[in-house]
Short mmCIF file of C-alpha atoms in Angstrom, two decimals:
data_model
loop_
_atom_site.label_atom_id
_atom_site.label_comp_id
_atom_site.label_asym_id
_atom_site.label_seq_id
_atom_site.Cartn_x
_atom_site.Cartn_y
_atom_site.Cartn_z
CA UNK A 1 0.00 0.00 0.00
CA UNK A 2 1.63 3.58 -1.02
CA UNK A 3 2.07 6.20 1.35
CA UNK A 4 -0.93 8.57 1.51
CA UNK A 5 0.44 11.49 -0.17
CA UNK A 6 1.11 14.81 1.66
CA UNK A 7 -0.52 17.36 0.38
CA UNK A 8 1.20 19.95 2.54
CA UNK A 9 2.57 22.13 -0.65
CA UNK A 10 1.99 25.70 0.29
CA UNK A 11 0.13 27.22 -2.91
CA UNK A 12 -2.84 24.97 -2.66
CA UNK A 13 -4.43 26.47 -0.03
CA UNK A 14 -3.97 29.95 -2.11
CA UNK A 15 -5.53 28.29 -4.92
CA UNK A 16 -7.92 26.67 -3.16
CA UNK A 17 -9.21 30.11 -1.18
CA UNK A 18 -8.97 32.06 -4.57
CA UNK A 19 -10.85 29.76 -6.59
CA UNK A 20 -13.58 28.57 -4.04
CA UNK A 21 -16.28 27.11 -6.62
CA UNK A 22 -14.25 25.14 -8.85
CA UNK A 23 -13.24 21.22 -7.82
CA UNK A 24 -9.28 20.79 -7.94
CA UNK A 25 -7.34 17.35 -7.16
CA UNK A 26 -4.11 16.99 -5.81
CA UNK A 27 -1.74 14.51 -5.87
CA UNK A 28 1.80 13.97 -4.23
CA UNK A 29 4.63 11.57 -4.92
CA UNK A 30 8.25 12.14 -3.26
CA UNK A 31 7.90 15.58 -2.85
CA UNK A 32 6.36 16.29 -6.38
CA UNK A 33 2.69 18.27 -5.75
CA UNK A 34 0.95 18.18 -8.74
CA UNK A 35 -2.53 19.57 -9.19
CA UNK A 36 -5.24 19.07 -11.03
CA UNK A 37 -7.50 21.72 -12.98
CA UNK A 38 -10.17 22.06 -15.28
CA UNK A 39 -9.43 22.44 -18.81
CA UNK A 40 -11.59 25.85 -18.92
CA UNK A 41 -10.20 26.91 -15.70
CA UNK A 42 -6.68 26.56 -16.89
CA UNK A 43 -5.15 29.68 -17.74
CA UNK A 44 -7.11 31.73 -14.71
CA UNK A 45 -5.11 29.31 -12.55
CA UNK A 46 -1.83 29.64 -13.65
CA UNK A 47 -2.02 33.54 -14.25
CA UNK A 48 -3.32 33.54 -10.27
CA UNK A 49 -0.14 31.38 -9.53
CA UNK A 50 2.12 33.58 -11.54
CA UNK A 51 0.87 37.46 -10.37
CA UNK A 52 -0.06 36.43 -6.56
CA UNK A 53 2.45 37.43 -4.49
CA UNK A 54 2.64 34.74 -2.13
CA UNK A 55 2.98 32.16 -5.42
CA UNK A 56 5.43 34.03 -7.59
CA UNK A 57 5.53 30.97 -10.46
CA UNK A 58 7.61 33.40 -12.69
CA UNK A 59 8.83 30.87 -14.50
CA UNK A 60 7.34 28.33 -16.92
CA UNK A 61 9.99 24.88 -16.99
CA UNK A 62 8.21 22.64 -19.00
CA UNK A 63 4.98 21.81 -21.25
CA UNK A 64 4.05 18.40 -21.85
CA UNK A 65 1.59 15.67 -22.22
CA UNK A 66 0.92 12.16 -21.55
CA UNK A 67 -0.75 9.80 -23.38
CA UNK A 68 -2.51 7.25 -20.68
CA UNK A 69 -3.71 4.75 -23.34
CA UNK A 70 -3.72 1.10 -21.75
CA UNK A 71 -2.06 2.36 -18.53
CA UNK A 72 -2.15 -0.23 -15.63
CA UNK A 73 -4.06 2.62 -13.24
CA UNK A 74 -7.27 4.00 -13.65
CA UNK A 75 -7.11 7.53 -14.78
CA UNK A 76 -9.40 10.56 -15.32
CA UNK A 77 -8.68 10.68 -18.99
CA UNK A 78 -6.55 9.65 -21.97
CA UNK A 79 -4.99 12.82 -22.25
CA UNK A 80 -3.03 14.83 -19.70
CA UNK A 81 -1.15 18.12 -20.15
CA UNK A 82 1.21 19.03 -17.50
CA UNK A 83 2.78 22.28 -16.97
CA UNK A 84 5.89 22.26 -14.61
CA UNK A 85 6.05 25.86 -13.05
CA UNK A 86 9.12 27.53 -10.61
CA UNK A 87 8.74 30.07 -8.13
CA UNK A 88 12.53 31.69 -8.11
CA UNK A 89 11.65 33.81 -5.31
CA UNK A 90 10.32 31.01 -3.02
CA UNK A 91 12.16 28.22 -4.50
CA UNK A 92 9.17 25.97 -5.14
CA UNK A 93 7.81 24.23 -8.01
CA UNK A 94 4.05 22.85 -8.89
CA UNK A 95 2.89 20.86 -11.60
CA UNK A 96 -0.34 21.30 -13.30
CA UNK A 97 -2.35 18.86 -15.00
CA UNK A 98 -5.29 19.05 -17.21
CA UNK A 99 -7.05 15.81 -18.45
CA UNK A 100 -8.67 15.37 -21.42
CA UNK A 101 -10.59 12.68 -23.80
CA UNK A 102 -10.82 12.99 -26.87
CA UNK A 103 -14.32 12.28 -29.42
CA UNK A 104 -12.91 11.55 -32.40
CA UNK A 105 -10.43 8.77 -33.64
CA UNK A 106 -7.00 9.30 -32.29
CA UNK A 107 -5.34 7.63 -35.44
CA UNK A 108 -6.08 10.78 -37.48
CA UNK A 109 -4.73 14.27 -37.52
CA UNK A 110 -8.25 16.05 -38.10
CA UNK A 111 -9.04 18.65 -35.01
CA UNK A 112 -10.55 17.45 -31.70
CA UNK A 113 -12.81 19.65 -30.38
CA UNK A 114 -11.98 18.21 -27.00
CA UNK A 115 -8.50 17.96 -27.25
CA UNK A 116 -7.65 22.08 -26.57
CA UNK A 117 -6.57 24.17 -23.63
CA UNK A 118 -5.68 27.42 -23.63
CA UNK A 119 -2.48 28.33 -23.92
CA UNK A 120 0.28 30.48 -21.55
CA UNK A 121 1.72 32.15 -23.87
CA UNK A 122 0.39 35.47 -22.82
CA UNK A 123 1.61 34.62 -19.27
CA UNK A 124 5.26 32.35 -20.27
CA UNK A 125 6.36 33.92 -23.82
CA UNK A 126 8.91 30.42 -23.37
CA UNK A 127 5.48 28.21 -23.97
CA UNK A 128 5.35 29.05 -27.52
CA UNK A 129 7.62 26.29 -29.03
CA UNK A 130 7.19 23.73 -26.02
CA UNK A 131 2.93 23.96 -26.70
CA UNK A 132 3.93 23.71 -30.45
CA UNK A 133 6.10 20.14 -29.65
CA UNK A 134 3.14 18.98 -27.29
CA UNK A 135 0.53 19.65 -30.35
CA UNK A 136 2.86 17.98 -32.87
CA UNK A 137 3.86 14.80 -30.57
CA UNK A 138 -0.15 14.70 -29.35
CA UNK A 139 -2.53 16.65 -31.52
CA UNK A 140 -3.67 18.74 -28.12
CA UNK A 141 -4.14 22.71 -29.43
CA UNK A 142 -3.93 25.21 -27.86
CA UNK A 143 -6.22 28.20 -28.14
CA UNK A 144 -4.75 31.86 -28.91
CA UNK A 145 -1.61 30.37 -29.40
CA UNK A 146 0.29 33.12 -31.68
CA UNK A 147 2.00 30.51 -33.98
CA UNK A 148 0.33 26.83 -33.41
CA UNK A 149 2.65 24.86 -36.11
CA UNK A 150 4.32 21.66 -35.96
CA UNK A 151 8.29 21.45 -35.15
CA UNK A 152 9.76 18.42 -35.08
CA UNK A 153 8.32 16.55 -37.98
CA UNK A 154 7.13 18.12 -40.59
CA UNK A 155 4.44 20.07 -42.19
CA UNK A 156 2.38 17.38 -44.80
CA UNK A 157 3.03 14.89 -40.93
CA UNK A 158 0.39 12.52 -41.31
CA UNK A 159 0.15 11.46 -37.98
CA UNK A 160 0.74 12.84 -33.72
CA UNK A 161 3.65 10.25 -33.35
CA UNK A 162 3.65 10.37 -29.66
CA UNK A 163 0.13 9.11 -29.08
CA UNK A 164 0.24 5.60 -27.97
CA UNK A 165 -1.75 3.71 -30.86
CA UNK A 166 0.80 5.29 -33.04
CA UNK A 167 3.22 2.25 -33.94
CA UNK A 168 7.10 2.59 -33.57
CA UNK A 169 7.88 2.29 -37.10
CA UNK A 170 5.09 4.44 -38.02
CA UNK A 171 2.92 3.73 -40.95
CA UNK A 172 5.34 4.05 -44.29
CA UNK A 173 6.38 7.58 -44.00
CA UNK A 174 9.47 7.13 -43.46
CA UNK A 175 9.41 4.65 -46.78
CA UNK A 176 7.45 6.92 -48.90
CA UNK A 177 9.53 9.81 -50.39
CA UNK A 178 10.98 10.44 -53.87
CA UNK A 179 14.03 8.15 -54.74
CA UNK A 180 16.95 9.89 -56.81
CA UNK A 181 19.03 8.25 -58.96
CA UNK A 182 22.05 9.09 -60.52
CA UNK A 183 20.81 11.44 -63.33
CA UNK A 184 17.74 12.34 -61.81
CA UNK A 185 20.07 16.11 -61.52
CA UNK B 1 51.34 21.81 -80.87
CA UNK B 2 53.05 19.78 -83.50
CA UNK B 3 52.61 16.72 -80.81
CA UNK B 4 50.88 15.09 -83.09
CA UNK B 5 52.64 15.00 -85.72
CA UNK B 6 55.53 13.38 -84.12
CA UNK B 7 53.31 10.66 -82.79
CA UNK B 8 52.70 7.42 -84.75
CA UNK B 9 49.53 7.01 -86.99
CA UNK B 10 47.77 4.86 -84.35
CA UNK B 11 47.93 7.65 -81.85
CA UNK B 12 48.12 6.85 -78.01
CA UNK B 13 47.14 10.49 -76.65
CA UNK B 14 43.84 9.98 -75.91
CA UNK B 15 44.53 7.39 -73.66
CA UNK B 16 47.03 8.84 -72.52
CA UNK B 17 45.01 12.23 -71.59
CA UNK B 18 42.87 9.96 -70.40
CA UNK B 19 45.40 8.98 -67.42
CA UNK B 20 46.19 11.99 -66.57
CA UNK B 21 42.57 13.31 -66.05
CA UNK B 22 42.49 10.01 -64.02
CA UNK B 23 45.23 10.82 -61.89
CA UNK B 24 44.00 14.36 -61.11
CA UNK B 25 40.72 13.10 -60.63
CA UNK B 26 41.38 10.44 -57.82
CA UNK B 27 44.44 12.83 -56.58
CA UNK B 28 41.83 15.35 -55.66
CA UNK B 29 38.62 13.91 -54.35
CA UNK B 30 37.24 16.85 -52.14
CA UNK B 31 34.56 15.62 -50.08
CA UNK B 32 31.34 16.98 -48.49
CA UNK B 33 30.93 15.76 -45.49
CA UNK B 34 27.15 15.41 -44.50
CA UNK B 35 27.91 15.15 -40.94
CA UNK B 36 24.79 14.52 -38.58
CA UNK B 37 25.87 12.37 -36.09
CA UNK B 38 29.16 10.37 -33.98
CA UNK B 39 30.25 9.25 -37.68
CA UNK B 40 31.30 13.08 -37.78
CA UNK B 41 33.59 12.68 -35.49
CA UNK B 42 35.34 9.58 -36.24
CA UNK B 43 35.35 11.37 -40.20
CA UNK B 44 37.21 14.77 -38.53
CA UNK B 45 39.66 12.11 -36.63
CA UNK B 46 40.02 11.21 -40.80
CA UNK B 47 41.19 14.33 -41.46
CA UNK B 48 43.43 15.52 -38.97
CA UNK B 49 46.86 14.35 -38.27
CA UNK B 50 46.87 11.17 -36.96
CA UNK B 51 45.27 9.60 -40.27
CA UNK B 52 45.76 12.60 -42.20
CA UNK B 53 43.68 12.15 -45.58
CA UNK B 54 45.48 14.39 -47.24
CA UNK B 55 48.11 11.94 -48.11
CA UNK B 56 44.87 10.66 -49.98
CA UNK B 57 44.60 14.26 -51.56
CA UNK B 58 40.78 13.91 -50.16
CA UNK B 59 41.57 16.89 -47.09
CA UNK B 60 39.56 19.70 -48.59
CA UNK B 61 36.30 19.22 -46.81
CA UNK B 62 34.11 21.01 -49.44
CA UNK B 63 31.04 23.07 -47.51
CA UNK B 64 29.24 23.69 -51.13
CA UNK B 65 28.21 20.76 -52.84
CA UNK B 66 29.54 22.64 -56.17
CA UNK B 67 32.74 22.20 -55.37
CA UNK B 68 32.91 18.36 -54.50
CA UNK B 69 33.38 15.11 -55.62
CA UNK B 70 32.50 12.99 -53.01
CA UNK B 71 29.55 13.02 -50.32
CA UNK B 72 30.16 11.33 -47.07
CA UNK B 73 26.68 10.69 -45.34
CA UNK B 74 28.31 10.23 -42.11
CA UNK B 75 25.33 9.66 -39.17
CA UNK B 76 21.78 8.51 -39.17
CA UNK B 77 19.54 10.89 -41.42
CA UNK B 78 15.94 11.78 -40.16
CA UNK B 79 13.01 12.12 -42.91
CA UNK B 80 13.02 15.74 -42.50
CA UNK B 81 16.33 15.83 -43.37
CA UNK B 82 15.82 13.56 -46.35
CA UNK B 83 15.25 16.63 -48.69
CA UNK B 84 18.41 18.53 -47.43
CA UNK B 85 20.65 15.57 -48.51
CA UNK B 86 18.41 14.84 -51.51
CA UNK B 87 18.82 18.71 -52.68
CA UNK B 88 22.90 18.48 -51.93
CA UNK B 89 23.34 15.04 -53.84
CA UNK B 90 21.32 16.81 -56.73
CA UNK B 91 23.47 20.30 -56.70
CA UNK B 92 26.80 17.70 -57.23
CA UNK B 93 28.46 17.78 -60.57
CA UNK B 94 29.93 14.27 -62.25
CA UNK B 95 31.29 12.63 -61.06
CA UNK B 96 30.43 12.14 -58.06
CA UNK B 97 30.42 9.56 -55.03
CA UNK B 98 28.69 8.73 -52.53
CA UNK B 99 29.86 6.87 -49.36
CA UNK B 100 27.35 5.39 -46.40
CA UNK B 101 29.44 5.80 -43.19
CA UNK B 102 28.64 3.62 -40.38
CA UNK B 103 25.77 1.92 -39.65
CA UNK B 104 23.16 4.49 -39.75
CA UNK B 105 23.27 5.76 -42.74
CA UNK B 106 23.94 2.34 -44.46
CA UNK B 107 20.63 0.63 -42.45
CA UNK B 108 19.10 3.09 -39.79
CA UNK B 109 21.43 1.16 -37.28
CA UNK B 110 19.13 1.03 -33.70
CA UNK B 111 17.04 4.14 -35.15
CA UNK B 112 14.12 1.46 -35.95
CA UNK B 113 11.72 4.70 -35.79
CA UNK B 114 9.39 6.72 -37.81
CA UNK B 115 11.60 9.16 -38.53
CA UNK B 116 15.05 8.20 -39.72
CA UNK B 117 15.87 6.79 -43.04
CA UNK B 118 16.65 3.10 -42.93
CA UNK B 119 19.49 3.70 -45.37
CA UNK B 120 20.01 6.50 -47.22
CA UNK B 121 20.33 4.09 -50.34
CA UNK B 122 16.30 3.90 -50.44
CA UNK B 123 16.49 7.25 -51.82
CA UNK B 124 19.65 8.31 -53.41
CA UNK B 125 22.50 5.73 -55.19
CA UNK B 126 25.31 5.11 -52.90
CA UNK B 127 28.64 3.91 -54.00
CA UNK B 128 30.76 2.60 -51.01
CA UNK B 129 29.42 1.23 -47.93
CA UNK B 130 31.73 1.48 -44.63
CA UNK B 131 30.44 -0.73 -41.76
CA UNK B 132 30.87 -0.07 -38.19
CA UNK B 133 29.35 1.99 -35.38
CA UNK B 134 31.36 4.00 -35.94
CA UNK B 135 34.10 3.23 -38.51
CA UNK B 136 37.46 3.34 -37.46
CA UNK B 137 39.39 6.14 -39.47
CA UNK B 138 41.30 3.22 -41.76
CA UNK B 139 38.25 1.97 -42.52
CA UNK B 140 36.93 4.84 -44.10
CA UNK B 141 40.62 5.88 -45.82
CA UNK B 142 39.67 2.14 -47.24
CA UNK B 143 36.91 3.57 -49.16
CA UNK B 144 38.01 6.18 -50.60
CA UNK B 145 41.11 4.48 -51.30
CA UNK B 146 38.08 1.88 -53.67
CA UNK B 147 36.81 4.76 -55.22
CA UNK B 148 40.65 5.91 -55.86
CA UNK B 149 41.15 2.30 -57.41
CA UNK B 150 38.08 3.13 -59.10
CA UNK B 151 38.93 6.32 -60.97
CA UNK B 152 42.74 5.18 -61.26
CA UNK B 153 41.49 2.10 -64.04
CA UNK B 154 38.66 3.99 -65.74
CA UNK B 155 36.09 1.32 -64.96
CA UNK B 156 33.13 3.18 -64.02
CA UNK B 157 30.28 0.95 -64.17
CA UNK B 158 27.52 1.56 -66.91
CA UNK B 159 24.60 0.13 -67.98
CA UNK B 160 24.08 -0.91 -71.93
CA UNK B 161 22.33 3.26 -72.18
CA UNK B 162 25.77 4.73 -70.63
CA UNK B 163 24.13 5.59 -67.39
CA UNK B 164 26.04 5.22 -64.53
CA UNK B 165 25.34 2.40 -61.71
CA UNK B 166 25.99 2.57 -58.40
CA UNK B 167 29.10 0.55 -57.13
CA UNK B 168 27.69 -1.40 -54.37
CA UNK B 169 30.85 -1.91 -52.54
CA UNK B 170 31.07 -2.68 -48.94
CA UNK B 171 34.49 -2.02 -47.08
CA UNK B 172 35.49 -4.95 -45.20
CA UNK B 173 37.05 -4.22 -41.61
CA UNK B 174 40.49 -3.92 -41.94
CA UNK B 175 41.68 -4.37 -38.52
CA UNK B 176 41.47 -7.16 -35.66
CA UNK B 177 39.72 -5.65 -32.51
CA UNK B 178 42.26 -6.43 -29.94
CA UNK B 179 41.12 -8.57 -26.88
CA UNK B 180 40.17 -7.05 -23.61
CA UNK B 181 43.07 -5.91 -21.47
CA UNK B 182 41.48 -7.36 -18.20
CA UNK B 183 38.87 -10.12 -17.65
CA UNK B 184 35.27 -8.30 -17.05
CA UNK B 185 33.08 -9.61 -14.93
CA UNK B 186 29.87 -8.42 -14.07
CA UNK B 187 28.26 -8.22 -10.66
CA UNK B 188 31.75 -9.70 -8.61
CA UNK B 189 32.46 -8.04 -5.47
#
């Protein structure tokens, strides 16, 4: 049986206080308090957690995402994005999760309504490039982003590579591309 | 000149213009090296001192594809860089070689993934292949030393139309690896 985890990080009762109505979770493992918001609640969280000035989360470490397809544990979705924020001033991180399922079929690269959260790049100018690798690996947009391309694989991608019914050796496009030969020139 | 007219009937110049192009050509192959991984290392180690390939006359690395003979794809090469080596293989004049260094570019090596090229000779001809992960500097002299051998005896290979083929040569390793200096064993105290 795991340890019950402590939830004795100090922002969540800030967050907690500030945003009475809405219904947060919160987990903990070795030291790591990560917490979980509403997709539409997002960005009002992490601008509270970056202007308050008992939080101070001026800076933005990482963006990512998770793909929970066939995971051992239960969880509240497929999808999670997690944003790892650090408070310089009070040395202090917190990690915030959004889950999210998506409607349509994951093998495609067509738009899920379901699959978007609004982005921080009004609040981290850094998230523009890590939200553009989580919406290239995943297919997760992110609303008013300024630039929302893919870049790692390329434009015509057919495919979110990173999504875990996505196979390893993908599905020919690495196979399919023009072949030169000598006096092709 | 008046060369010719001290040569006899069945003249021999041709040929023998033909060895000296020969000789300059295999005296001077400037490479480009298409360096995008470890094999870029081992290919400097090539060129400096210790191996020195300028005894080969190969030592001016060529950054513009204009201006060399020889393209060394020396490191695994992802799909989106397919087009980039496609576009430099295309902007090479005749003739040209190609050489596969090391695993990865010869096979995709343990890059089994969507995006690298299993092989870079899926997509454009290749004319030496040098095995190893990565090859040892000889190794590589070896193959250029092939495509020396190559140029030195004229014998490009053509099919019946007069286009060239690719050579298809694979470097065998030239050295012994030497056994281990002490006895390993794993998970003694």
């Amino acid at each position: 049986m795991a340890a019950a985890p402590k939830l004795d990080h100090p922002s969540l009762p800030l967050v907690k206080e500030r945003f009475a109505d809405v219904k947060f979770m919160a987990t903990e493992f070795r030291g790591q308090t990560t917490l979980v918001v509403p997709a539409e609640k997002l960005h009002d969280v992490a601008r509270f957690l970056r202007d308050d000035p008992r939080c101070q989360y001026n800076f933005l470490s990482d963006v990512t995402a998770v793909d929970y397809l066939d995971y051992p544990a239960p969880q509240p979705g497929r999808f999670a994005v997690i944003w790892n924020l650090v408070s310089h001033a009070n040395d202090r991180r917190l990690r915030l999760k959004v889950f999210m399922n998506p409607t349509i079929d994951t093998t495609g690269i067509d738009a899920d309504p379901a699959l978007i959260v609004d982005s921080v790049t009004d609040l981290w100018p850094g998230a523009e490039w890590m939200e553009r690798e989580v919406y290239d690996m995943y297919g997760i947009r992110f609303r008013n982003h300024p630039d929302l391309r893919r870049i790692l694989t390329w434009k015509d991608f057919p495919a979110h590579p990173l999504r875990k019914d996505y196979p390893l050796r993908g599905r020919g496009e690495r196979e399919h591309y023009q072949k030169l030969a000598r006096d092709s020139a | 000149m008046g060369l010719e007219s001290a040569l006899p009937v069945d003249s021999v110049l041709s040929t023998q213009l033909n060895r000296v192009v020969n000789w300059a050509r295999r005296s001077s192959v400037w490479p480009m090296p298409f360096a995008t991984a470890c094999c870029g290392i081992e290919l400097m180690a090539t060129a400096c001192s210790r191996f020195d390939l300028a005894r080969f006359g190969a030592e001016v690395m060529r950054f513009s594809p204009r201006q060399s003979d020889l393209l060394i794809v020396a490191g695994r090469v992802s799909v989106k860089t397919l087009p980039v080596l496609q576009r430099i293989y295309m902007q090479m004049v005749e003739p040209k070689w190609v050489i596969s260094m090391g695993a990865c570019a010869s096979t995709g090596g343990v890059f089994d993934t969507y995006a690298v090229v299993q092989g870079v000779d899926q997509f454009i001809p290749v004319d030496i292949y040098v095995p190893g992960c990565p090859p040892r500097p000889e190794m590589l002299i070896e193959g250029i030393m092939a495509i020396q051998r190559i140029i030195d005896a004229d014998n490009i290979p053509r099919d019946p139309e007069g286009k060239r083929l690719p050579l298809n040569i694979a470097v065998a390793p030239n050295y012994e690896p030497r056994p281990m200096p002490v006895p390993v064993t794993v998970g003694a105290s």
